Amino acid sequence: MQSGRISEHGFLADGRSAALVDRNGSVNWWCPERFDAPSVFGRLLDDDAGHWSIQPVGEFRVDRSYLDDSLVLRTVFTTPGGSVSVTDALALGPDERGHEIGRRSPGILARVVEGISGEVPMRLCYRPRFEYGRVTAYLVGRGDAVEATAGAARLRLCGDTPVSCGDGEATSRFTVRAGERVGFTLGYAPTYDGGPPATPDAAGVVANALAGWRSWAGLHDYQGRYRDQVRRSAMVVQGMTYQPSGAVVAAATTSLPEQLGGDRNYDYRFVWVRDFSLTLQALWRAACPDEANRQFAWVARAMGMIGDRPAPIMYGVQGERDLTEHRLDHLAGYAGSRPVLVGNDAWRQRQTDVLGEVLDAAWLMRHYLDPMVPEVRDLLRALANQAAEVWRLPDAGMWEARDADRHYLSSKVQCWTALDRAVRFGARIGDPADVARWAAARDEVRGAVLRRGWNEGLGAYTGAFDSAELDASVLLMPLVGFLPAGDERMRATMAVIQRRLCADGLVRRWDGDPAGFVICSFWLAGCLALAGEAGPATDLFERVAARTNDLGLFAEQIDPATGEQLGNFPQAFSHIGLINAAGHLTEAEEQPAPTGAGHREGARG
């Protein structure tokens, strides 16, 4: 049968890729080379796209958790005859510690089975399927290992118990008694590059991964409100970082649907510039300044000299620009949701909000950009110049509409952000004529947003100029300092969004959106905190934060009717939203906002 619900999965990471393991002990997703590489286990998207399960024979009950301050997952299976644990980890480089973890990950998945009480019969089923399930490799036993080679990839499975090879799969039956340990190591290597895959001792791999993650956590001592949730979310964001470049992917998966049976199933294993500023803020708030610095360095390198060319809106993890989308028609899709896509054609779109994202991030990092190198100065100046010109144009918006461009309010607001931060930088990025031109354009954008973004009949700011359609993206207005959260019209907008788009604490992006979009709920909590409404902000935050799965993980959306998590998983945007909202609540507690207050310079600077 196909893998279970999206939220039933745990998340493993090694600084290059991720694996997802469900509650039944099945690894249903792993792209070992890097986040956006072809999968060798893809059962999330089709029953015959590969998996690796280790579980008791017969009935069992499951309890699981991450070992403290790590992404090492321990699942305890309790059966009528006893209990056993399975501990899973993706390998880090030998003795990598602190900020170095994940830089040299070897591409190894380790699983250690340990008897806790009684005796438990276990079964293993290993079914690799290369190239997103297109290729079934021959499995060949060589000594104590099972080797599989197909196309550009090869895998080597070693274990402490005999494994039998069959038609496209390997199986094993073994019994574990209290105090006994059985380990398995699965190594990946390119077929034509170097020697065979490494398969070190599984227990050693787990111990090294645990020490590595704990050493990273020990460098980040967040002391604000909701400390445990913030630290877990910060670790998830770190796990979604491609360590060789420092880029943070939006999610670890492709094509998990926004709506079951729907067709909005996109590949999120890439890096959106939109997420960039919010990621920096989140890492900053979570006491991860070194990661924030790496993020800014990455985006500056990825963008390069843009001149008059439109600013790119997304990249591959090493800065690749062409992310052309294509379908995998041989896959059934999660819960029958098709198409299954690889690549994302949003890279072709104009999304003018990214201009504000980069300049806002630069302003946040301004003390670390002094002295400012010429490449960064030229980039910021070019982005400010673009904002002064293109703010008048329609675009695809932050929700990446694929039908027609519109004059989205959030895009205009972020153009204002770009110009506002450019004016604040002043002579550091432009001459007096530049600054005067940016200031004039900033004021022009502001006037247009206030005039054409407000709908008197609705009593709210709407999603686009001269529109009557609500859009939760306007909640960014106080968060970037465009308007105080306590502004009369902003308060009215927040009230309408709560009334029309919010259900059980979950905020949908627009009328008709099938599920609540997690970060929008956290945006609303942040706005309420900035408006001085600490009680409602706290209540909303806690209701949404309680909707993680049992491991503290969020997907992109949550169905308010069923509580089911939907969309790609885990979703960095959702965890970033939690961290930033916790920061707003902490600041509101430390320095309550006066009536009418909103964005405070010190909170972001």
Coordinates of C-alpha atoms in Angstrom, one line a residue:
M1 CA 0.0 0.0 0.0
Q2 CA 1.1 3.6 -0.6
S3 CA 2.7 5.5 2.3
G4 CA 0.5 7.0 5.0
R5 CA -0.6 10.6 5.6
I6 CA 1.9 13.4 4.9
S7 CA 2.0 14.3 8.6
E8 CA 2.9 10.8 9.6
H9 CA 6.4 11.2 8.4
G10 CA 9.6 12.1 10.2
F11 CA 12.3 14.2 8.7
L12 CA 16.0 13.2 8.4
A13 CA 18.7 15.5 7.0
D14 CA 22.4 15.5 6.2
G15 CA 23.1 18.9 4.8
R16 CA 22.6 17.8 1.2
S17 CA 19.3 16.0 1.1
A18 CA 16.5 14.6 3.2
A19 CA 14.7 11.3 3.9
L20 CA 11.1 10.9 5.2
V21 CA 10.2 8.0 7.4
D22 CA 6.6 7.1 8.3
R23 CA 5.2 5.8 11.6
N24 CA 5.3 2.2 10.3
G25 CA 9.1 2.4 9.9
S26 CA 9.1 2.8 6.1
V27 CA 11.5 5.2 4.4
N28 CA 9.2 6.6 1.7
W29 CA 11.4 9.4 0.3
W30 CA 15.1 9.8 -0.3
C31 CA 17.0 11.7 -3.0
P32 CA 20.5 10.9 -1.8
E33 CA 22.6 13.0 -4.1
R34 CA 21.0 16.3 -3.2
F35 CA 17.5 17.7 -2.4
D36 CA 16.4 18.0 -6.0
A37 CA 18.0 14.8 -7.4
P38 CA 16.0 11.8 -8.5
S39 CA 14.7 9.7 -5.7
V40 CA 15.6 6.1 -4.9
F41 CA 12.7 5.8 -2.5
G42 CA 9.6 7.6 -3.8
R43 CA 6.7 5.7 -2.2
L44 CA 5.2 9.1 -1.2
L45 CA 4.2 9.5 -4.8
D46 CA 3.5 5.9 -6.0
D47 CA 3.4 2.6 -4.3
D48 CA 5.9 1.1 -6.7
A49 CA 8.4 4.0 -6.6
G50 CA 10.6 2.5 -3.8
H51 CA 10.8 2.2 0.0
W52 CA 12.7 0.6 2.8
S53 CA 10.7 -0.7 5.8
I54 CA 11.7 -2.2 9.1
Q55 CA 8.8 -3.1 11.4
P56 CA 7.5 -5.8 13.7
V57 CA 5.6 -8.8 12.3
G58 CA 2.0 -8.5 13.4
E59 CA 0.3 -5.8 15.4
F60 CA 2.2 -3.0 17.1
R61 CA 1.8 0.4 18.7
V62 CA 4.1 3.3 17.9
D63 CA 5.7 6.1 19.9
R64 CA 8.4 8.2 18.4
S65 CA 10.5 11.3 19.0
Y66 CA 13.7 13.0 18.0
L67 CA 16.6 12.3 20.3
D68 CA 17.1 15.7 22.1
D69 CA 18.5 18.5 20.0
S70 CA 18.9 16.4 16.9
L71 CA 17.4 15.2 13.7
V72 CA 18.0 11.6 14.7
L73 CA 14.6 9.8 14.9
R74 CA 13.8 7.0 17.4
T75 CA 10.6 5.0 16.8
V76 CA 9.5 2.6 19.6
F77 CA 7.3 -0.4 18.5
T78 CA 5.3 -2.1 21.2
T79 CA 3.9 -5.5 20.5
P80 CA 2.2 -8.2 22.6
G81 CA 5.5 -10.0 22.9
G82 CA 7.8 -7.1 23.7
S83 CA 9.1 -3.7 22.5
V84 CA 11.8 -2.7 20.1
S85 CA 13.2 0.7 18.9
V86 CA 14.4 1.7 15.4
T87 CA 16.7 4.7 15.3
D88 CA 17.2 6.4 12.0
A89 CA 19.8 8.9 10.9
L90 CA 21.4 10.3 7.7
A91 CA 25.1 10.4 8.2
L92 CA 27.1 13.5 8.7
G93 CA 30.8 13.8 7.8
P94 CA 33.2 12.1 10.2
D95 CA 33.5 14.3 13.4
E96 CA 31.7 17.3 11.7
R97 CA 30.6 19.6 14.5
G98 CA 29.0 23.0 15.0
H99 CA 28.6 25.1 11.8
E100 CA 30.5 22.5 9.8
I101 CA 27.9 19.8 10.0
G102 CA 26.6 18.6 6.6
R103 CA 29.5 20.1 4.6
R104 CA 30.9 16.7 3.6
S105 CA 27.9 14.3 4.1
P106 CA 28.7 10.9 2.6
G107 CA 25.2 9.9 1.4
I108 CA 24.5 7.2 4.0
L109 CA 21.2 6.2 5.7
A110 CA 21.7 4.2 8.9
R111 CA 19.0 2.2 10.9
V112 CA 19.7 0.6 14.3
V113 CA 17.2 -1.9 15.8
E114 CA 17.4 -2.4 19.5
G115 CA 15.5 -4.8 21.8
I116 CA 13.9 -3.1 24.8
S117 CA 11.8 -5.9 26.3
G118 CA 10.7 -9.4 25.6
E119 CA 11.4 -10.6 22.0
V120 CA 10.0 -9.1 18.8
P121 CA 10.0 -10.8 15.4
M122 CA 10.9 -8.2 12.7
R123 CA 10.7 -8.0 9.0
L124 CA 12.6 -5.9 6.5
C125 CA 11.6 -5.0 3.0
Y126 CA 14.1 -3.1 0.8
R127 CA 12.8 -2.0 -2.7
P128 CA 14.9 0.6 -4.3
R129 CA 13.6 2.3 -7.4
F130 CA 15.9 4.6 -9.3
E131 CA 15.0 7.8 -11.3
Y132 CA 11.7 8.5 -9.4
G133 CA 10.6 4.9 -9.8
R134 CA 11.4 4.5 -13.5
V135 CA 14.1 1.9 -13.0
T136 CA 14.1 -1.4 -11.1
A137 CA 17.7 -2.4 -10.5
Y138 CA 19.0 -6.0 -10.1
L139 CA 19.8 -6.7 -6.5
V140 CA 23.0 -8.8 -6.2
G141 CA 24.3 -10.3 -2.9
R142 CA 28.0 -9.8 -2.5
G143 CA 29.3 -11.2 0.7
D144 CA 27.5 -9.4 3.6
A145 CA 26.1 -6.7 1.2
V146 CA 23.3 -6.3 -1.3
E147 CA 24.3 -4.1 -4.2
A148 CA 22.0 -2.3 -6.7
T149 CA 23.2 -0.4 -9.7
A150 CA 21.0 1.4 -12.3
G151 CA 22.0 4.2 -14.5
A152 CA 23.9 6.9 -12.7
A153 CA 23.3 5.7 -9.2
R154 CA 24.3 2.7 -7.0
L155 CA 23.3 1.6 -3.5
R156 CA 25.0 -0.8 -1.1
L157 CA 23.0 -2.3 1.8
C158 CA 24.9 -3.9 4.7
G159 CA 23.4 -5.4 7.8
D160 CA 24.0 -7.6 10.9
T161 CA 21.4 -10.2 9.7
P162 CA 21.1 -12.2 6.5
V163 CA 19.1 -10.5 3.6
S164 CA 17.6 -12.5 0.7
C165 CA 17.5 -11.0 -2.8
G166 CA 14.4 -11.5 -4.9
D167 CA 12.8 -9.8 -7.9
G168 CA 13.6 -6.2 -7.4
E169 CA 13.5 -6.4 -3.6
A170 CA 15.5 -7.8 -0.7
T171 CA 13.8 -9.1 2.5
S172 CA 14.8 -10.4 5.9
R173 CA 13.2 -11.9 9.0
F174 CA 14.9 -11.7 12.3
T175 CA 14.0 -11.6 16.0
V176 CA 15.3 -9.0 18.4
R177 CA 15.5 -9.7 22.2
A178 CA 16.0 -7.3 25.1
G179 CA 19.5 -5.9 25.0
E180 CA 20.2 -7.0 21.4
R181 CA 21.1 -4.7 18.6
V182 CA 20.9 -5.1 14.8
G183 CA 22.2 -2.4 12.5
F184 CA 21.8 -1.7 8.8
T185 CA 23.6 0.8 6.6
L186 CA 22.6 1.9 3.1
G187 CA 25.3 3.8 1.2
Y188 CA 24.9 5.8 -2.1
A189 CA 27.5 6.6 -4.7
P190 CA 27.5 7.7 -8.3
T191 CA 28.0 4.8 -10.6
Y192 CA 31.0 6.2 -12.5
D193 CA 32.6 8.4 -9.9
G194 CA 35.0 6.8 -7.4
G195 CA 34.7 3.6 -5.4
P196 CA 31.7 1.7 -4.1
P197 CA 29.3 3.3 -1.6
A198 CA 30.6 3.5 1.9
T199 CA 28.8 1.4 4.5
P200 CA 30.3 2.1 8.0
D201 CA 28.9 0.6 11.2
A202 CA 25.3 1.8 11.7
A203 CA 25.6 2.5 15.4
G204 CA 28.7 4.7 14.7
V205 CA 26.8 6.6 12.0
V206 CA 23.9 7.3 14.4
A207 CA 26.3 8.3 17.3
N208 CA 28.2 10.7 15.0
A209 CA 25.0 12.3 13.6
L210 CA 23.6 12.7 17.1
A211 CA 26.8 14.4 18.3
G212 CA 26.9 16.6 15.3
W213 CA 23.4 17.9 15.6
R214 CA 23.8 18.4 19.3
S215 CA 26.9 20.4 18.7
W216 CA 25.1 22.7 16.3
A217 CA 22.2 23.2 18.7
G218 CA 24.6 24.0 21.5
L219 CA 25.7 27.1 19.5
H220 CA 22.2 28.6 19.4
D221 CA 20.7 29.6 22.7
Y222 CA 17.4 31.3 21.9
Q223 CA 15.9 32.7 25.1
G224 CA 12.6 34.2 23.9
R225 CA 9.0 32.8 24.3
Y226 CA 8.2 29.3 23.0
R227 CA 11.8 28.2 23.3
D228 CA 11.3 24.5 22.5
Q229 CA 9.2 25.2 19.4
V230 CA 11.6 27.8 18.1
R231 CA 14.6 25.6 18.6
R232 CA 12.9 22.7 16.8
S233 CA 11.8 24.9 13.9
A234 CA 15.3 26.4 13.7
M235 CA 16.7 22.9 13.4
V236 CA 14.2 22.0 10.7
V237 CA 15.4 25.1 8.7
Q238 CA 19.0 24.0 9.3
G239 CA 18.1 20.5 8.0
M240 CA 16.6 22.0 4.9
T241 CA 19.9 23.9 4.2
Y242 CA 22.1 22.7 1.4
Q243 CA 25.3 23.1 3.3
P244 CA 27.8 23.4 0.4
S245 CA 26.2 26.7 -0.6
G246 CA 24.1 27.7 2.4
A247 CA 20.8 27.8 0.4
V248 CA 17.6 26.9 2.2
V249 CA 15.1 24.9 0.1
A250 CA 11.4 25.6 0.4
A251 CA 10.6 22.0 1.2
A252 CA 12.1 18.5 1.0
T253 CA 9.5 17.1 -1.5
T254 CA 7.8 17.6 -4.8
S255 CA 4.2 17.3 -5.8
L256 CA 2.5 16.7 -2.4
P257 CA -0.9 18.3 -3.1
E258 CA -2.5 21.5 -1.7
Q259 CA -5.8 19.6 -2.0
L260 CA -6.2 15.9 -2.2
G261 CA -6.9 14.9 -5.8
G262 CA -6.1 18.4 -7.0
D263 CA -3.5 19.5 -9.6
R264 CA -1.6 22.2 -7.6
N265 CA 1.2 19.9 -7.0
Y266 CA 4.5 21.7 -7.4
D267 CA 8.2 20.9 -6.9
Y268 CA 9.4 22.9 -3.8
R269 CA 13.0 21.5 -3.6
F270 CA 14.4 24.9 -4.7
V271 CA 15.3 28.2 -3.2
W272 CA 12.9 31.1 -3.4
V273 CA 14.2 34.7 -3.0
R274 CA 10.9 35.5 -1.4
D275 CA 11.7 33.3 1.5
F276 CA 15.1 34.9 1.8
S277 CA 14.3 37.9 4.0
L278 CA 12.0 35.9 6.3
T279 CA 14.5 33.1 6.6
L280 CA 17.2 35.6 7.6
Q281 CA 14.9 37.1 10.2
A282 CA 14.0 33.6 11.5
L283 CA 17.6 32.6 11.8
W284 CA 18.4 35.9 13.5
R285 CA 15.6 35.5 16.0
A286 CA 16.6 31.9 16.7
A287 CA 20.1 33.0 17.6
C288 CA 21.7 31.6 14.4
P289 CA 23.6 34.7 13.1
D290 CA 26.3 32.6 11.3
E291 CA 23.6 30.9 9.2
A292 CA 22.1 34.3 8.4
N293 CA 25.4 35.5 7.1
R294 CA 25.8 32.5 4.9
Q295 CA 22.3 33.1 3.5
F296 CA 23.1 36.6 2.5
A297 CA 26.4 35.6 0.9
W298 CA 24.6 32.9 -1.1
V299 CA 21.9 35.1 -2.5
A300 CA 24.5 37.8 -3.5
R301 CA 26.5 35.1 -5.4
A302 CA 23.4 33.5 -7.0
M303 CA 22.0 36.8 -8.3
G304 CA 25.3 38.2 -9.6
M305 CA 25.2 41.3 -11.8
I306 CA 21.6 41.7 -12.9
G307 CA 21.8 45.1 -14.5
D308 CA 18.5 45.9 -16.2
R309 CA 17.5 42.3 -16.4
P310 CA 14.5 41.2 -14.3
A311 CA 15.5 40.0 -10.8
P312 CA 15.3 36.2 -10.7
I313 CA 12.8 34.9 -8.2
M314 CA 14.2 31.4 -7.5
Y315 CA 17.3 29.2 -7.9
G316 CA 18.6 25.7 -7.6
V317 CA 20.6 24.9 -4.5
Q318 CA 23.9 25.8 -6.2
G319 CA 22.4 28.9 -7.9
E320 CA 21.1 27.2 -11.0
R321 CA 18.7 29.4 -13.0
D322 CA 16.9 27.1 -15.4
L323 CA 14.4 25.0 -13.4
T324 CA 12.2 24.0 -16.3
E325 CA 9.2 21.9 -15.2
H326 CA 8.3 18.5 -16.6
R327 CA 5.8 15.8 -15.6
L328 CA 6.5 12.3 -14.3
D329 CA 3.4 10.7 -15.9
H330 CA 4.4 7.2 -14.8
L331 CA 3.7 8.1 -11.1
A332 CA 0.2 7.9 -9.7
G333 CA 0.8 10.9 -7.3
Y334 CA 0.1 11.2 -3.6
A335 CA -3.5 10.0 -3.0
G336 CA -4.0 10.1 -6.8
S337 CA -3.1 13.8 -7.0
R338 CA -1.6 14.4 -10.4
P339 CA 0.4 15.7 -12.1
V340 CA 3.7 14.8 -10.5
L341 CA 6.2 17.5 -11.4
V342 CA 10.0 17.9 -11.4
G343 CA 11.2 21.4 -11.8
N344 CA 9.1 24.5 -11.3
D345 CA 8.2 26.9 -14.1
A346 CA 7.6 29.7 -11.6
W347 CA 11.3 30.6 -12.3
R348 CA 10.1 32.3 -15.5
Q349 CA 7.7 34.6 -13.7
R350 CA 8.0 38.3 -12.8
Q351 CA 7.4 38.6 -9.1
T352 CA 8.4 42.1 -8.0
D353 CA 8.1 41.4 -4.3
V354 CA 11.6 39.8 -4.4
L355 CA 13.1 43.2 -4.7
G356 CA 11.9 44.1 -1.3
E357 CA 12.9 40.8 0.1
V358 CA 16.6 41.2 -0.7
L359 CA 16.9 44.9 0.3
D360 CA 15.0 44.2 3.5
A361 CA 17.4 41.3 4.3
A362 CA 20.4 43.6 3.5
W363 CA 19.1 46.2 5.9
L364 CA 18.7 43.6 8.6
M365 CA 22.4 42.6 8.0
R366 CA 23.7 46.1 7.5
H367 CA 26.1 46.0 10.4
Y368 CA 27.7 43.0 8.8
L369 CA 27.9 44.6 5.4
D370 CA 30.2 47.4 6.5
P371 CA 32.4 47.9 4.6
M372 CA 30.1 47.0 1.7
V373 CA 31.9 45.2 -1.1
P374 CA 31.3 46.6 -4.6
E375 CA 29.3 43.5 -5.8
V376 CA 26.8 43.8 -3.0
R377 CA 26.5 47.6 -3.4
D378 CA 25.9 47.2 -7.2
L379 CA 23.3 44.5 -6.6
L380 CA 21.3 46.6 -4.0
R381 CA 21.5 49.6 -6.2
A382 CA 20.2 47.7 -9.3
L383 CA 17.3 46.2 -7.3
A384 CA 16.3 49.6 -6.0
N385 CA 16.4 51.0 -9.5
Q386 CA 14.2 48.2 -10.7
A387 CA 11.7 48.8 -7.9
A388 CA 11.4 52.4 -8.9
E389 CA 10.5 51.3 -12.5
V390 CA 8.6 48.0 -12.3
W391 CA 6.3 48.7 -9.4
R392 CA 3.8 50.0 -11.9
L393 CA 3.7 46.7 -13.8
P394 CA 1.4 43.7 -13.0
D395 CA 3.1 40.5 -11.9
A396 CA 2.4 36.9 -10.9
G397 CA 2.3 37.8 -7.2
M398 CA 3.7 35.9 -4.2
W399 CA 1.3 33.0 -4.7
E400 CA 2.6 32.6 -8.2
A401 CA -0.6 32.7 -10.2
R402 CA -0.3 30.9 -13.5
D403 CA -3.3 32.5 -15.2
A404 CA -2.7 36.2 -15.6
D405 CA -0.6 38.9 -14.1
R406 CA -2.3 41.4 -11.7
H407 CA -1.4 44.5 -9.7
Y408 CA -1.0 42.5 -6.4
L409 CA -0.9 44.6 -3.3
S410 CA 1.9 42.6 -1.6
S411 CA 4.1 43.1 -4.7
K412 CA 3.6 46.9 -4.5
V413 CA 4.2 46.9 -0.8
Q414 CA 7.5 45.0 -1.2
C415 CA 8.6 47.4 -3.9
W416 CA 7.9 50.1 -1.3
T417 CA 10.1 48.1 1.1
A418 CA 12.9 47.9 -1.5
L419 CA 12.8 51.7 -2.0
D420 CA 12.4 52.5 1.7
R421 CA 15.5 50.4 2.6
A422 CA 17.5 51.9 -0.3
V423 CA 16.7 55.4 1.0
R424 CA 17.9 54.3 4.5
F425 CA 21.1 53.0 3.0
G426 CA 21.6 56.3 1.3
A427 CA 25.1 57.1 0.2
R428 CA 26.3 53.5 0.9
I429 CA 24.6 52.3 -2.3
G430 CA 23.7 55.4 -4.3
D431 CA 24.5 59.0 -5.0
P432 CA 22.2 61.9 -3.9
A433 CA 20.3 61.8 -7.1
D434 CA 19.6 58.1 -6.7
V435 CA 18.4 58.6 -3.2
A436 CA 16.1 61.4 -4.2
R437 CA 14.6 59.4 -7.0
W438 CA 14.1 56.3 -4.7
A439 CA 12.4 58.5 -2.1
A440 CA 10.0 60.0 -4.7
A441 CA 9.2 56.6 -6.0
R442 CA 8.7 55.2 -2.5
D443 CA 6.2 57.9 -1.7
E444 CA 4.4 57.3 -5.0
V445 CA 4.1 53.6 -4.3
R446 CA 2.8 54.3 -0.9
G447 CA 0.1 56.7 -2.1
A448 CA -1.0 54.2 -4.8
V449 CA -1.3 51.3 -2.3
L450 CA -3.3 53.4 0.2
R451 CA -5.6 54.7 -2.5
R452 CA -6.1 51.7 -4.8
G453 CA -5.6 48.9 -2.3
W454 CA -8.4 49.9 0.1
N455 CA -11.9 48.7 -0.7
E456 CA -14.5 50.8 1.1
G457 CA -17.3 48.4 0.7
L458 CA -15.3 45.5 2.1
G459 CA -13.7 47.6 4.8
A460 CA -10.3 46.1 4.1
Y461 CA -7.1 46.2 2.0
T462 CA -7.5 43.7 -0.8
G463 CA -5.2 41.4 -2.7
A464 CA -4.8 43.6 -5.8
F465 CA -5.5 47.2 -6.9
D466 CA -9.2 48.0 -7.4
S467 CA -10.2 44.5 -6.2
A468 CA -12.9 43.2 -3.9
E469 CA -11.0 40.0 -3.2
L470 CA -9.4 39.4 0.2
D471 CA -5.8 38.1 0.3
A472 CA -3.9 37.2 3.5
S473 CA -0.7 38.5 2.0
V474 CA -1.7 42.0 2.9
L475 CA -0.8 41.0 6.5
L476 CA 2.8 41.7 5.4
M477 CA 2.1 45.5 5.5
P478 CA 2.7 45.9 9.3
L479 CA 5.5 43.3 9.3
V480 CA 7.6 45.2 6.8
G481 CA 6.7 48.6 8.4
F482 CA 4.5 49.9 5.6
L483 CA 1.7 50.6 8.1
P484 CA 1.5 50.3 11.9
A485 CA -0.5 47.3 12.9
G486 CA -2.6 49.6 15.0
D487 CA -3.6 51.8 12.1
E488 CA -7.4 52.0 11.9
R489 CA -7.6 50.6 8.4
M490 CA -5.0 47.9 9.1
R491 CA -7.0 46.8 12.2
A492 CA -10.1 46.7 10.1
T493 CA -8.4 44.5 7.5
M494 CA -7.2 42.1 10.2
A495 CA -10.7 41.9 11.6
V496 CA -12.1 41.1 8.1
I497 CA -9.5 38.5 7.5
Q498 CA -10.2 36.9 10.8
R499 CA -13.9 36.9 10.0
R500 CA -13.8 35.8 6.4
L501 CA -10.6 33.8 5.9
C502 CA -9.9 32.3 9.3
A503 CA -11.4 29.0 10.6
D504 CA -10.2 27.5 13.9
G505 CA -7.1 29.7 13.9
L506 CA -6.1 28.7 10.3
V507 CA -5.9 31.5 7.8
R508 CA -6.6 30.8 4.1
R509 CA -4.9 32.9 1.5
W510 CA -8.1 33.9 -0.3
D511 CA -11.7 33.0 -0.5
G512 CA -11.9 29.5 -2.0
D513 CA -8.4 28.4 -0.9
P514 CA -9.1 24.8 0.2
A515 CA -7.0 24.9 3.4
G516 CA -5.3 27.2 5.9
F517 CA -1.9 28.4 4.9
V518 CA 0.3 28.0 8.0
I519 CA 2.5 31.0 7.6
C520 CA -0.5 33.3 7.1
S521 CA -1.8 32.3 10.5
F522 CA 1.6 33.2 12.0
W523 CA 1.6 36.5 10.1
L524 CA -1.8 37.3 11.7
A525 CA -0.4 36.4 15.2
G526 CA 2.5 38.7 14.6
C527 CA 0.3 41.5 13.4
L528 CA -1.9 41.2 16.5
A529 CA 1.2 41.3 18.7
L530 CA 2.5 44.4 17.0
A531 CA -1.0 46.0 17.5
G532 CA -0.7 45.5 21.2
E533 CA -3.2 42.6 21.3
A534 CA -1.0 40.2 23.2
G535 CA -3.8 38.0 24.4
P536 CA -5.4 37.2 21.1
A537 CA -1.9 36.9 19.5
T538 CA -0.8 34.4 22.1
D539 CA -4.0 32.4 21.7
L540 CA -3.7 32.3 17.9
F541 CA 0.0 31.4 18.0
E542 CA -0.6 28.5 20.4
R543 CA -3.5 27.1 18.5
V544 CA -1.6 27.0 15.3
A545 CA 1.7 25.8 16.9
A546 CA -0.2 22.9 18.4
R547 CA -1.1 21.6 14.9
T548 CA 2.4 20.3 14.2
N549 CA 2.7 16.5 13.9
D550 CA 4.0 14.6 16.9
L551 CA 7.6 15.5 15.9
G552 CA 7.0 19.2 15.7
L553 CA 6.9 19.3 11.9
F554 CA 4.6 21.4 9.6
A555 CA 3.6 21.0 6.0
E556 CA 2.5 24.0 4.0
Q557 CA -1.2 23.9 4.7
I558 CA -3.7 22.4 7.1
D559 CA -7.3 21.4 6.3
P560 CA -9.4 23.2 9.0
A561 CA -12.2 20.6 8.7
T562 CA -10.0 17.4 9.1
G563 CA -6.8 18.8 10.6
E564 CA -4.9 17.0 7.8
Q565 CA -1.6 18.5 6.8
L566 CA -1.3 19.2 3.1
G567 CA 1.4 20.3 0.6
N568 CA 5.1 19.7 0.5
F569 CA 6.7 18.6 3.7
P570 CA 8.3 19.7 5.8
Q571 CA 7.7 23.3 4.7
A572 CA 10.4 25.9 5.6
F573 CA 8.0 28.8 5.2
S574 CA 5.7 27.4 8.0
H575 CA 8.6 26.9 10.4
I576 CA 10.0 30.4 9.6
G577 CA 6.6 31.8 10.3
L578 CA 6.5 30.2 13.7
I579 CA 10.0 31.5 14.6
N580 CA 9.2 35.1 13.5
A581 CA 5.8 35.1 15.3
A582 CA 7.4 33.9 18.5
G583 CA 9.8 36.8 18.1
H584 CA 7.0 39.3 17.7
L585 CA 5.3 37.9 20.8
T586 CA 8.5 38.1 22.8
E587 CA 9.1 41.7 21.8
A588 CA 5.5 42.6 22.6
E589 CA 5.9 41.1 26.1
E590 CA 9.2 42.9 26.7
Q591 CA 8.1 46.2 25.2
P592 CA 4.3 46.5 24.8
A593 CA 3.2 48.5 21.8
P594 CA 1.3 51.7 22.5
T595 CA -2.0 52.2 20.8
G596 CA -1.5 52.6 17.1
A597 CA 2.0 51.2 17.1
G598 CA 3.2 48.6 14.7
H599 CA 6.6 48.0 13.2
R600 CA 9.5 48.9 15.5
E601 CA 12.8 49.6 13.9
G602 CA 14.7 47.9 16.7
A603 CA 12.8 44.7 16.3
R604 CA 14.2 44.1 12.8
G605 CA 17.4 46.1 13.0

